[in-house]
Coordinates of C-alpha atoms and ligand atoms in Angstrom, one line a residue:
X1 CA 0.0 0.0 0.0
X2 CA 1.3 3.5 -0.9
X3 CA 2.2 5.9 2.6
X4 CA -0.1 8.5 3.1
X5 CA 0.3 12.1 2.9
X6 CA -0.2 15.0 4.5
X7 CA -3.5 15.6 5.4
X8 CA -4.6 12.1 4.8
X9 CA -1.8 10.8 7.0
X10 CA -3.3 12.9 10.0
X11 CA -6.8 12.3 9.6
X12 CA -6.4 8.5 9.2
X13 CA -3.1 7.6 10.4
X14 CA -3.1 10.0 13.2
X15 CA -6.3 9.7 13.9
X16 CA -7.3 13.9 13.3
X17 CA -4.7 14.6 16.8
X18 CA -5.3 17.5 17.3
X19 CA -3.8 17.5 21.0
X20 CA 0.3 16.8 21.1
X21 CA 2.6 16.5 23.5
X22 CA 6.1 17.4 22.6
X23 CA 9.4 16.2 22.0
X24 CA 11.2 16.6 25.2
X25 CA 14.8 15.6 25.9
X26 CA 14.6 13.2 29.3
X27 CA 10.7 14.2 29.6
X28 CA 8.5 12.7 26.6
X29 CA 9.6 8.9 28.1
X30 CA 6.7 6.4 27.3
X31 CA 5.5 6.5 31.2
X32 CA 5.1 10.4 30.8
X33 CA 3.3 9.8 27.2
X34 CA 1.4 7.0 28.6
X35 CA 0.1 9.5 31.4
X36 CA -0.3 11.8 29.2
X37 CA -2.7 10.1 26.6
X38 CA -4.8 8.8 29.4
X39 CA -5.4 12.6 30.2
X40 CA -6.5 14.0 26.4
X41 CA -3.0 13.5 24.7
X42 CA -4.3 12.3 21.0
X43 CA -0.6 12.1 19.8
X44 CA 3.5 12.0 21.0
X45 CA 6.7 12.2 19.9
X46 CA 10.0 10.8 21.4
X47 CA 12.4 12.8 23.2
X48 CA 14.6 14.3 20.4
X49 CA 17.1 11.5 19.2
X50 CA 20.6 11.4 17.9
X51 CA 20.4 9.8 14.5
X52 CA 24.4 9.0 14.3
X53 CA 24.5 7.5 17.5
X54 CA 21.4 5.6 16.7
X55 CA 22.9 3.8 13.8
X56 CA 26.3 3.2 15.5
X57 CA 24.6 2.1 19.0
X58 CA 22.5 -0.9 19.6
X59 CA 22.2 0.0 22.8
X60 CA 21.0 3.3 22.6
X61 CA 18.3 2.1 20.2
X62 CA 17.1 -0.6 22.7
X63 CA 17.1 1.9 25.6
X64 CA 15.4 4.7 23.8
X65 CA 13.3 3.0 21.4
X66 CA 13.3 -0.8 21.4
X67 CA 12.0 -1.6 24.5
X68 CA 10.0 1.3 25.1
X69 CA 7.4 -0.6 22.6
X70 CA 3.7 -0.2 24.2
X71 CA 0.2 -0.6 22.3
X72 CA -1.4 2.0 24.2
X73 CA 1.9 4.4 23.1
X74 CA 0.1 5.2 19.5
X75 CA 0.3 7.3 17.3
X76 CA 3.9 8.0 18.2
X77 CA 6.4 10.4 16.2
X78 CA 10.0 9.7 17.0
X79 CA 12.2 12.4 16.7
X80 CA 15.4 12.8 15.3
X81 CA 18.4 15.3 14.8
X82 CA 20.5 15.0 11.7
X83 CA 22.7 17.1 9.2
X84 CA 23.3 14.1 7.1
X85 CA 21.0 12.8 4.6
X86 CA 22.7 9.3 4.7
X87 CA 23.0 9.3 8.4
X88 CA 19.4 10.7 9.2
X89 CA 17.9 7.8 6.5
X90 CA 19.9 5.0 7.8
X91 CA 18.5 6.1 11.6
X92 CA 15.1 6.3 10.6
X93 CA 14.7 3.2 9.0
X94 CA 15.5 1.3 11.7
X95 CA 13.1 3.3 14.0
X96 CA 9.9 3.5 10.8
X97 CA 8.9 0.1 12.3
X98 CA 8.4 1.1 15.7
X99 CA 6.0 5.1 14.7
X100 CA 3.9 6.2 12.7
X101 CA 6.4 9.1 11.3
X102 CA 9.8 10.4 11.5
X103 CA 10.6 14.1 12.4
X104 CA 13.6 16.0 11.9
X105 CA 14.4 18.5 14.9
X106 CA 14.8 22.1 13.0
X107 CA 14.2 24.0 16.4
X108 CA 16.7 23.0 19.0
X109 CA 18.5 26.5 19.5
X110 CA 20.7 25.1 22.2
X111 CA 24.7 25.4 22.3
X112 CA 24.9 22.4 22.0
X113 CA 23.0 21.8 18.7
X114 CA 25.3 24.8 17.6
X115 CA 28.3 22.8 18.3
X116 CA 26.8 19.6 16.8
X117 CA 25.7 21.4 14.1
X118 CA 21.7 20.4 14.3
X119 CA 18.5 22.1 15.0
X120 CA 17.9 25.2 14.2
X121 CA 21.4 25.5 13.4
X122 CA 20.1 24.1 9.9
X123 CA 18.0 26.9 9.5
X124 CA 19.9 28.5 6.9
X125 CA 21.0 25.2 5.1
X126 CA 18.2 25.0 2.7
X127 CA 20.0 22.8 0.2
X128 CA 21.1 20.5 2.7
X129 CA 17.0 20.3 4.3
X130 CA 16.2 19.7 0.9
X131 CA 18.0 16.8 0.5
X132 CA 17.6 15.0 4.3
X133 CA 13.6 15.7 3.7
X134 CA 13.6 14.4 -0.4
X135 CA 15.9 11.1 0.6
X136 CA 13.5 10.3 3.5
X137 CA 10.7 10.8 1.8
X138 CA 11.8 8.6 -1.0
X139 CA 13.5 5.7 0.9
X140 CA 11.0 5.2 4.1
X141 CA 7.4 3.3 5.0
X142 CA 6.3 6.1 7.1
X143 CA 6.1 9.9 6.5
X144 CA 8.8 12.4 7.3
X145 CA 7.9 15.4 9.4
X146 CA 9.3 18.7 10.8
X147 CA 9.7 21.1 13.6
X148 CA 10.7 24.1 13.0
X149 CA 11.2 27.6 14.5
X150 CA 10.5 31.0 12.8
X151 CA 12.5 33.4 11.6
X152 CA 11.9 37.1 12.6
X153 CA 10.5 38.0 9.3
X154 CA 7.0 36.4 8.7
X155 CA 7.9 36.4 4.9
X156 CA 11.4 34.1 5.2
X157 CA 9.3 31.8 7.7
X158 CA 6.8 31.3 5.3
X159 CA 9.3 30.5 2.1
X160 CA 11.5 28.3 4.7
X161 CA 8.0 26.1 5.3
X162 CA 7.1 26.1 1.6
X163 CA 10.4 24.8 0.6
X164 CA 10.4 22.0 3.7
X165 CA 6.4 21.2 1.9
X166 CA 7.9 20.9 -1.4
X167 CA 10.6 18.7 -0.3
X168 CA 8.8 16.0 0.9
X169 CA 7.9 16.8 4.6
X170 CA 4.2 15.5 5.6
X171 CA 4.0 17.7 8.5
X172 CA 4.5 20.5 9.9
X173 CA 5.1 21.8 13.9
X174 CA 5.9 25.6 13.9
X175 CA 7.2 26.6 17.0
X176 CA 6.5 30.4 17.0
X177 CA 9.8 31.4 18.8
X178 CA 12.9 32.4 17.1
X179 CA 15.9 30.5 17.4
X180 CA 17.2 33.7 19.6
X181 CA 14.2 33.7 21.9
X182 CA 15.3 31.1 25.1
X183 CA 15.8 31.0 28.4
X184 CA 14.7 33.9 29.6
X185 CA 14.4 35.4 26.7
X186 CA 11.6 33.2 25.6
X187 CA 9.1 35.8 25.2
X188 CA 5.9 34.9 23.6
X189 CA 5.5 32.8 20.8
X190 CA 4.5 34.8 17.6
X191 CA 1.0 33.0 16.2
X192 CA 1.4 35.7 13.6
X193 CA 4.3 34.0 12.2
X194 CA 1.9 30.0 12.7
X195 CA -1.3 31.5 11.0
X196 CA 1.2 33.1 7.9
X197 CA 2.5 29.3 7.2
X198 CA -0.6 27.4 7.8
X199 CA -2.2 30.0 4.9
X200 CA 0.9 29.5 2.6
X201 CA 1.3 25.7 2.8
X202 CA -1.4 24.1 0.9
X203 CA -1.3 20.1 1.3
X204 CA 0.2 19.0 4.9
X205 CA -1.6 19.8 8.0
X206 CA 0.5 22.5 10.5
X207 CA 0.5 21.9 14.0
X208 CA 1.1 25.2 16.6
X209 CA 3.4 25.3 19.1
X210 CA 4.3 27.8 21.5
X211 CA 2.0 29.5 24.9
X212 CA 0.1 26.7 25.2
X213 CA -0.9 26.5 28.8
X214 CA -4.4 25.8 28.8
X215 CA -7.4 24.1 27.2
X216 CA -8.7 27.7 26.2
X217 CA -5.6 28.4 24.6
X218 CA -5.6 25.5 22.7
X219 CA -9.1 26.2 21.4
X220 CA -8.0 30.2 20.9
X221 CA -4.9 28.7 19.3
X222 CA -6.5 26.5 16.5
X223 CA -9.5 29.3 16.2
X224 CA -6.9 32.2 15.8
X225 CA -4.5 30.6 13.2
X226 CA -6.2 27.5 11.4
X227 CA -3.7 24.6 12.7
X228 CA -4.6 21.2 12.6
X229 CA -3.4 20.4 16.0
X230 CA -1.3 22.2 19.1
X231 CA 1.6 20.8 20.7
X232 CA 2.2 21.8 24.2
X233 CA 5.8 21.2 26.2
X234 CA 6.4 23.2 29.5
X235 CA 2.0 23.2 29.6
X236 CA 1.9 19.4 29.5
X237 CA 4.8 19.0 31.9
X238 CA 3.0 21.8 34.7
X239 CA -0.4 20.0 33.8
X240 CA -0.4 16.8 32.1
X241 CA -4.3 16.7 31.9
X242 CA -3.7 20.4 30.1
X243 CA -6.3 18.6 27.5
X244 CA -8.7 17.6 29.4
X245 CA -9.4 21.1 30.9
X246 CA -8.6 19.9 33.9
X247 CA -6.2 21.5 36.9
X248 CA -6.3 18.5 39.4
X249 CA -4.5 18.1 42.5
X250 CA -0.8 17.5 42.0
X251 CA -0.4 14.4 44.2
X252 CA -3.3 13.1 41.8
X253 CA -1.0 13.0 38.9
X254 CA 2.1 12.5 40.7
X255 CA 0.7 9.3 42.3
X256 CA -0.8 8.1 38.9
X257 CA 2.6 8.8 37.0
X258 CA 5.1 6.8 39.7
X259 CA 2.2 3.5 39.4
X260 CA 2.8 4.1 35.8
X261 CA 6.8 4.3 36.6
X262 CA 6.5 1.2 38.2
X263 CA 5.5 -0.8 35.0
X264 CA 7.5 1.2 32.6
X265 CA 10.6 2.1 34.5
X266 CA 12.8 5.2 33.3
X267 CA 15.5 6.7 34.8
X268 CA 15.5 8.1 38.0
X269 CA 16.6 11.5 37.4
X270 CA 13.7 11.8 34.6
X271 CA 11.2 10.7 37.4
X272 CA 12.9 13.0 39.6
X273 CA 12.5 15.8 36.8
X274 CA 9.2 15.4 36.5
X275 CA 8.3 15.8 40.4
X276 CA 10.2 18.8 40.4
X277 CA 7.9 20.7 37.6
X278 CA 4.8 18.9 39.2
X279 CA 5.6 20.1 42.4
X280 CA 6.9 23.1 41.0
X281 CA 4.8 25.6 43.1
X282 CA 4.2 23.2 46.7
X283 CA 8.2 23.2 46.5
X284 CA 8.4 27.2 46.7
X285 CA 6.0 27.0 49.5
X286 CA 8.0 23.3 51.5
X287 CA 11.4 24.2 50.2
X288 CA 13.1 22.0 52.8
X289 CA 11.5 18.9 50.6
X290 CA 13.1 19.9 47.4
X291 CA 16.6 18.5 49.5
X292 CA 14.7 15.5 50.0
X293 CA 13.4 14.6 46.9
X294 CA 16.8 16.0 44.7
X295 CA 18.5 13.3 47.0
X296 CA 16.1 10.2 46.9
X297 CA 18.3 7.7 45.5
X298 CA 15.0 5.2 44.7
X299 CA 12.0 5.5 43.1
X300 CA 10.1 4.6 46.3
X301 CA 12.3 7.0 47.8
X302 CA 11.4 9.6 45.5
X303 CA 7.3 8.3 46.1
X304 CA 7.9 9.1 49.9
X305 CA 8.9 12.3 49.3
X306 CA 5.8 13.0 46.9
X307 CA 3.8 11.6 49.6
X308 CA 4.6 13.9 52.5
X309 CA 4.6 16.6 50.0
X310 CA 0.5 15.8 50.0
X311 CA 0.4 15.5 53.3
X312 CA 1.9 19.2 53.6
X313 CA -0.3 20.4 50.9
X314 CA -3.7 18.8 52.7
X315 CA -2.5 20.9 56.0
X316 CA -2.4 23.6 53.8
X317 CA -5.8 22.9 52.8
X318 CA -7.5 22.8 55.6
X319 CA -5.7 25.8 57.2
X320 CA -7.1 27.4 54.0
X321 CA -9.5 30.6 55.1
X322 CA -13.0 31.3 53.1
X323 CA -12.4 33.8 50.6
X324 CA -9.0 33.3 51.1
X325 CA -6.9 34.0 47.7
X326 CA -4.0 32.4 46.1
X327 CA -0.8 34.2 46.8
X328 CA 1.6 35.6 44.6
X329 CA -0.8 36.2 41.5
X330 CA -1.4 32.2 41.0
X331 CA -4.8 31.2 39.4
X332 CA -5.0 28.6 42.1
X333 CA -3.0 27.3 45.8
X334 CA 0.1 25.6 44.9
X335 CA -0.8 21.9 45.6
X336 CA -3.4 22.7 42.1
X337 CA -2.0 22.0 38.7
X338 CA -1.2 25.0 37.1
X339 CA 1.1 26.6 34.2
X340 CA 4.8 28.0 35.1
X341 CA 5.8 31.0 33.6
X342 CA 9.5 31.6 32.9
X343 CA 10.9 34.3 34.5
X344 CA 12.1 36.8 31.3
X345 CA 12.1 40.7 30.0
X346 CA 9.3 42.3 29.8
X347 CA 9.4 44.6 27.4
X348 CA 7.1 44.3 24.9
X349 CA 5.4 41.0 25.5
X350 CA 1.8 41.0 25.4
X351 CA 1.1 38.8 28.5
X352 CA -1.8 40.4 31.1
X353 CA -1.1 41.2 34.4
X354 CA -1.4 38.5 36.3
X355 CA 0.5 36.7 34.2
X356 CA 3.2 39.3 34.8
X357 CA 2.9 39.0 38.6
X358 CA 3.3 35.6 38.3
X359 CA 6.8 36.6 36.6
X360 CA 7.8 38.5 39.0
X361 CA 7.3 35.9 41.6
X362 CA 9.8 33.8 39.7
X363 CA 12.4 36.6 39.4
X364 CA 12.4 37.5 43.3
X365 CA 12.8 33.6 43.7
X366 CA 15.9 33.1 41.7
X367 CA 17.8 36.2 43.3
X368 CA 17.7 34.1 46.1
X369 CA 19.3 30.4 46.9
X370 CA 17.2 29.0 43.3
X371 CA 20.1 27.0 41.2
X372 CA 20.3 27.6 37.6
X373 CA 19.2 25.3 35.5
X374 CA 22.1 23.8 34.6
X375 CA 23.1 23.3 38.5
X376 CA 19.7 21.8 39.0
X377 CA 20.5 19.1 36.0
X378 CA 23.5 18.3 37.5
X379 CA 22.4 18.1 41.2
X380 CA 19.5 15.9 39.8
X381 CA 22.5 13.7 38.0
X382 CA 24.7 13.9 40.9
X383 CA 22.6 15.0 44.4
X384 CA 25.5 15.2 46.5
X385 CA 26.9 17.4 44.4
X386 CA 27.1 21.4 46.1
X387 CA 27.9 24.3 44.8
X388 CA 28.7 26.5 47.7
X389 CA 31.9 28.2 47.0
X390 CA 33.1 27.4 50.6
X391 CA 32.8 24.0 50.2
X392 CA 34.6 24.1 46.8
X393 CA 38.0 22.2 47.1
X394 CA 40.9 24.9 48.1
X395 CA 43.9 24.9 45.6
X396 CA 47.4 26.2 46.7
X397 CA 48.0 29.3 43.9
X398 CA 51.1 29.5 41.6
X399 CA 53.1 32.6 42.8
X400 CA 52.7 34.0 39.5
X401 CA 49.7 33.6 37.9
X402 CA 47.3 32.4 40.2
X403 CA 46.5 28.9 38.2
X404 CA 46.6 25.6 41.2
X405 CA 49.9 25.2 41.5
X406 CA 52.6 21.8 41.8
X407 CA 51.9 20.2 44.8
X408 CA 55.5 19.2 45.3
X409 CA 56.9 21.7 42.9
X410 CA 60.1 23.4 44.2
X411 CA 59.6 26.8 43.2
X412 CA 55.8 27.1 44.2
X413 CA 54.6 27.3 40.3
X414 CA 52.4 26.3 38.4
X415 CA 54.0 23.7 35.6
X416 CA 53.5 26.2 32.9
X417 CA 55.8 29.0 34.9
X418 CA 57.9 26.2 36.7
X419 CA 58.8 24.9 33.3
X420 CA 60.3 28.5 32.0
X421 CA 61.6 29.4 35.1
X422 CA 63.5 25.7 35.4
X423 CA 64.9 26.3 31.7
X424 CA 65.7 29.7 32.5
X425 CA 67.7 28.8 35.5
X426 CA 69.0 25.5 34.1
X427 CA 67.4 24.0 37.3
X428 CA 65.8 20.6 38.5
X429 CA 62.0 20.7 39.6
X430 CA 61.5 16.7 40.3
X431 CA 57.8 17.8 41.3
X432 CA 57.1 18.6 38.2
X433 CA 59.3 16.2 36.6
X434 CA 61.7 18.6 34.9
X435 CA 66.0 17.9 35.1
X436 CA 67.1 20.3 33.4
X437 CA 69.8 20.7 35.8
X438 CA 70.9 17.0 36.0
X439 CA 70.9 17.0 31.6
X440 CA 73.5 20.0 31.4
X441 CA 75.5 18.4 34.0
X442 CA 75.4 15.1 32.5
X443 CA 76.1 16.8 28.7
X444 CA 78.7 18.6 30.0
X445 CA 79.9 15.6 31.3
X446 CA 79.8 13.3 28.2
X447 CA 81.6 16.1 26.0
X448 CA 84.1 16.7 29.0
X449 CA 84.5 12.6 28.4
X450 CA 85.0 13.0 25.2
X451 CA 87.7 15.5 25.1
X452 CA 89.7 14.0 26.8
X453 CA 89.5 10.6 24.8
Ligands
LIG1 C1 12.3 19.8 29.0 C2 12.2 20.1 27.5 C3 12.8 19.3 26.6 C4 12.7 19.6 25.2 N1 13.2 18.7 24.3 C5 13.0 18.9 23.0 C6 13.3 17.9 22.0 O1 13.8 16.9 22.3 N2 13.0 18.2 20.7 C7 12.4 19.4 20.3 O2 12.1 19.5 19.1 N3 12.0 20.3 21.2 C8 12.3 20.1 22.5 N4 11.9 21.0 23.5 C9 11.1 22.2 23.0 C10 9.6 21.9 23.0 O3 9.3 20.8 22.2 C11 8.8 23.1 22.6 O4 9.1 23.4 21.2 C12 9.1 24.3 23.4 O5 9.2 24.0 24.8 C13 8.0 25.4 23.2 O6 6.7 24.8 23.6 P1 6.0 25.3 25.0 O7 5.8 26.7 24.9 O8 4.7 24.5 25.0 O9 6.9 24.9 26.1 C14 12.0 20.7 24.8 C15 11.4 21.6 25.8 C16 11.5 21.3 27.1 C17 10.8 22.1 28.1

C-alpha cells in the first residue's frame, strides 16, 4: 500500500490529533506519554534522538526505542536530529517500524546543537533540508515530518516552510519562537508567524506550538490561526491533563505517574524531573523537601517524598480561610496544577497582568538560593553534588599567575611557569618532573668525556 500524505496521514493515520505533546529531551519517556494520553493527549513524539549515534549504538536504540514498545503508546512520532541525509535515513529506518512518522528536529536553539551542528542551526541550510527531507521521503514506510522555529520575518518563515512542503515533509510543527528567543528570553510565541505558514502551505496539516498553557488556549490557538493540531511542552509538563481542561490536584498525577513508573521504569533522574515541575509551586512553599526529593536515590524513595509533600499540601488545605486568595498572583493554591511562567524581560510582551505578577514571583525567587538550571540538571544527576563556594576544594595558587599550582613543585609554580623558570635557570624541579639541571651536567659531562679521549 502506498504511505499516506499529509492531510490524509493525519486524519487516518493520526487519527485527526489534534492534542500533542512534545518532544522533550529526558521528559516525553513512554511512562510520561502514557500518562499523558490517558489525560487528552491524542498524539506524542520521542524525546529528540541522535540519529548518528542511533545507527552506530545498539544499545542506545534498545534503551530509547526498542523496549519502550507499548500498544497504548500510539500514534507516536520519533524524533530525530541529523545534518546528514545518509546518516538521518539510515536512523530512521530502523526506528519507521516502531511510529507512525519520522521528524527531523529544526528547532533546538541550544549550544549544543550549535556545536553539533543540528536544529535550528540548519536553518539557513536550505540545500542541505532539501536533500535529508527528499531522501526520507523517497527511501521510508512512514512519513517524514518537521519542527521548526521562525525566523523574525513572517515572509522568510513562510518560504523556509514552503520549501520543507515541497521537499517531501508530511507535516508541519511551527514553534512560534525564534531561534534567539530562550531561556529567559523566551518571550511569547508569535502565532502571527503560525497562522502566515498554515495560509501559505497548501497540502500538509500544520501543528502550533508555543503559549500553550491551557485548554482555552488550545481552542483560541486553532481558532486564531487554522492549525490542525497544538503541541504543548512546558504546559503538559506543569499539567499533564492540560487537554482535558482539567487543573487536578498535583499528588493526583504524581501518584498516577510513579504507578505508571513502576510498569515502565525510566531513569530516576527523569522521574525525579518530572516531580520537580509537578511540584513546582508546593516546592516554593515546603522548600526543605526539594533537598529530600533532589537526594532520593530510589524511586520509592522519591514516592515518599511525593507523599509527605500531600500530606503538607492537605494541612495547607485545611488551614485554608474562606475567601481566602492564592498568593503571589497564581490562578489557584500551589498543591493545584497550574502553568509555570518563565521568569524573562518584559518589554514588549503581550502577556496580562497576572500573568506578569506571576513573573515577578519567579524573578524575586531566583535572586535568592534557586540553582540555575544547569546546577539543578546536575544536582538531579549527581545530588550530592554542592555548589557552595566554601565548600569548593581549596587549591594552593602559583606565585605567578594564580592557576593551582605543583603540589610538590620546588619553586611554588604552576608547571607552565615552573617549566620557563626551570629552563631559565637551568634547574631541577622533580615535582614537576623537569631535570634540566641533572641534563646540562650530564652533557657537559659526556663532552668533557670526550675531550679527553
Ligand atoms: C524539557 C524540555 C525538553 C525539550 N526537548 C525537545 C526535544 O527533544 N526536541 C524538540 O524539538 N524540542 C524540545 N523542546 C522544545 C519543546 O518541544 C517546545 O518546542 C518548546 O518548549 C515550546 O513549547 P512550549 O511553549 O509548549 O513549552 C523541549 C522543551 C523542554 C521544556
Amino acid at each position: 500500500m502506498p504511505k499516506l500524505q499529509g492531510f490524509e496521514f493525519w486524519s487516518r493515520t493520526l487519527g485527526g490529533a489534534r492534542h500533542v505533546v512534545a518532544p522533550m529531551v529526558d521528559q516525553s519517556e513512554l511512562a510520561w506519554r502514557l500518562l499523558s494520553r490517558r489525560h487528552g493527549a491524542q498524539l506524542c513524539y520521542t524525546p529528540m534522538l541522535h540519529a548518528q549515534v542511533f545507527v552506530r549504538d545498539a544499545n542506545y536504540r534498545k534503551d530509547n526505542l526498542y523496549c519502550e514498545v507499548c500498544p497504548e503508546d500510539r500514534p507516536l512520532i520519533v524524533q530525530f536530529c541529523a545534518n546528514d541525509p545518509e546518516v538521518f535515513v539510515q536512523a530512521a529506518l530502523l526506528a519507521q517500524d516502531y511510529c507512525d512518522a519520522v521528524d527531523l528536529n529544526l528547532g533546538c536553539p541550544q549550544m549544543i546543537a550549535k556545536r553539533g551542528h543540528y536544529g535550528a542551526f540548519l536553518q539557513e541550510e536550505w540545500d542541505l533540508l532539501q536533500r535529508m527531507i527528499l531522501l526520507a521521503h523517497e527511501k521510508l514506510s512512514v512519513p517524514v515530518t518537521c519542527k521548526i522555529r521562525v525566523f523574525p520575518e513572517i515572509d522568510k518563515t513562510v518560504k523556509y516552510a514552503q520549501m520543507l512542503e515541497k521537499a517531501g515533509c508530511q507535516l508541519l510543527t511551527v514553534h512560534g519562537r525564534t531561534k534567539e528567543q530562550k531561556g529567559p528570553l523566551s518571550g511569547t510565541a508569535s502565532w502571527e508567524h503560525i497562522k502566515a505558514v498554515r495560509k501559505a502551505v497548501t497540502i500538509i496539516p500544520v501543528f502550533a506550538n508555543g503559549n500553550i498553557q491551557c485548554l482555552q488556549d488550545v481552542e483560541r490557538c486553532i481558532r486564531d490561526t487554522g492549525v490542525q493540531g497544538v503541541m504543548s511542552a512546558e504546559g503538559n509538563l506543569h499539567n499533564p491533563a492540560l487537554f482535558e481542561g482539567r487543573s487536578p490536584a498535583v499528588w493526583e498525577l504524581a501518584e498516577e505517574y510513579l504507578d505508571i513508573v513502576r510498569q515502565h521504569p525510566c531513569p530516576l533522574s527523569c522521574v525525579r524531573a518530572h516531580l520537580f515541575k509537578l511540584w513546582h509551586h508546593t516546592l516554593q512553599v515546603h522548600r526543605q523537601l526539594r533537598e529530600e526529593l533532589a537526594k532520593a536515590k530510589t524511586l520509592e524513595g522519591v514516592a515518599a517524598v511525593s507523599q509527605e509533600l500531600k500530606l503538607r499540601c492537605q494541612e495547607d488545605m485545611s488551614r485554608q480561610k474562606e475567601g481566602e486568595k492564592p498568593p503571589g498572583g497564581l490562578p489557584f493554591f500551589h498543591w493545584i496544577c497550574q502553568p509555570y511562567f518563565r521568569p524573562g524581560p518584559r518589554e514588549g510582551s503581550k502577556e496580562n497582568g497576572a500573568a506578569r505578577s506571576k513573573r515577578a514571583l519567579e524573578e524575586e525567587e531566583a535572586g535568592t538560593d534557586v540553582l540555575s538550571k544547569n546546577k539543578q540538571k546536575k544536582q538531579l544527576r549527581n545530588p550530592h553534588k554542592t555548589f557552595d563556594p566554601s565548600l569548593k576544594p581549596k587549591y594552593a595558587k602559583c606565585d605567578q599567575c594564580g592557576n593551582p599550582k605543583g603540589n610538590r613543585c620546588v619553586f611554588n609554580l604552576c608547571r607552565g611557569c615552573c617549566k620557563k623558570r626551570a629552563f631559565r635557570e637551568a634547574a631541577d624541579c622533580p615535582g614537576h618532573g623537569l631535570l634540566f639541571k641533572t641534563k646540562l651536567e650530564k652533557s657537559l659531562a659526556w663532552k668533557g668525556a670526550r675531550q679527553l679521549s
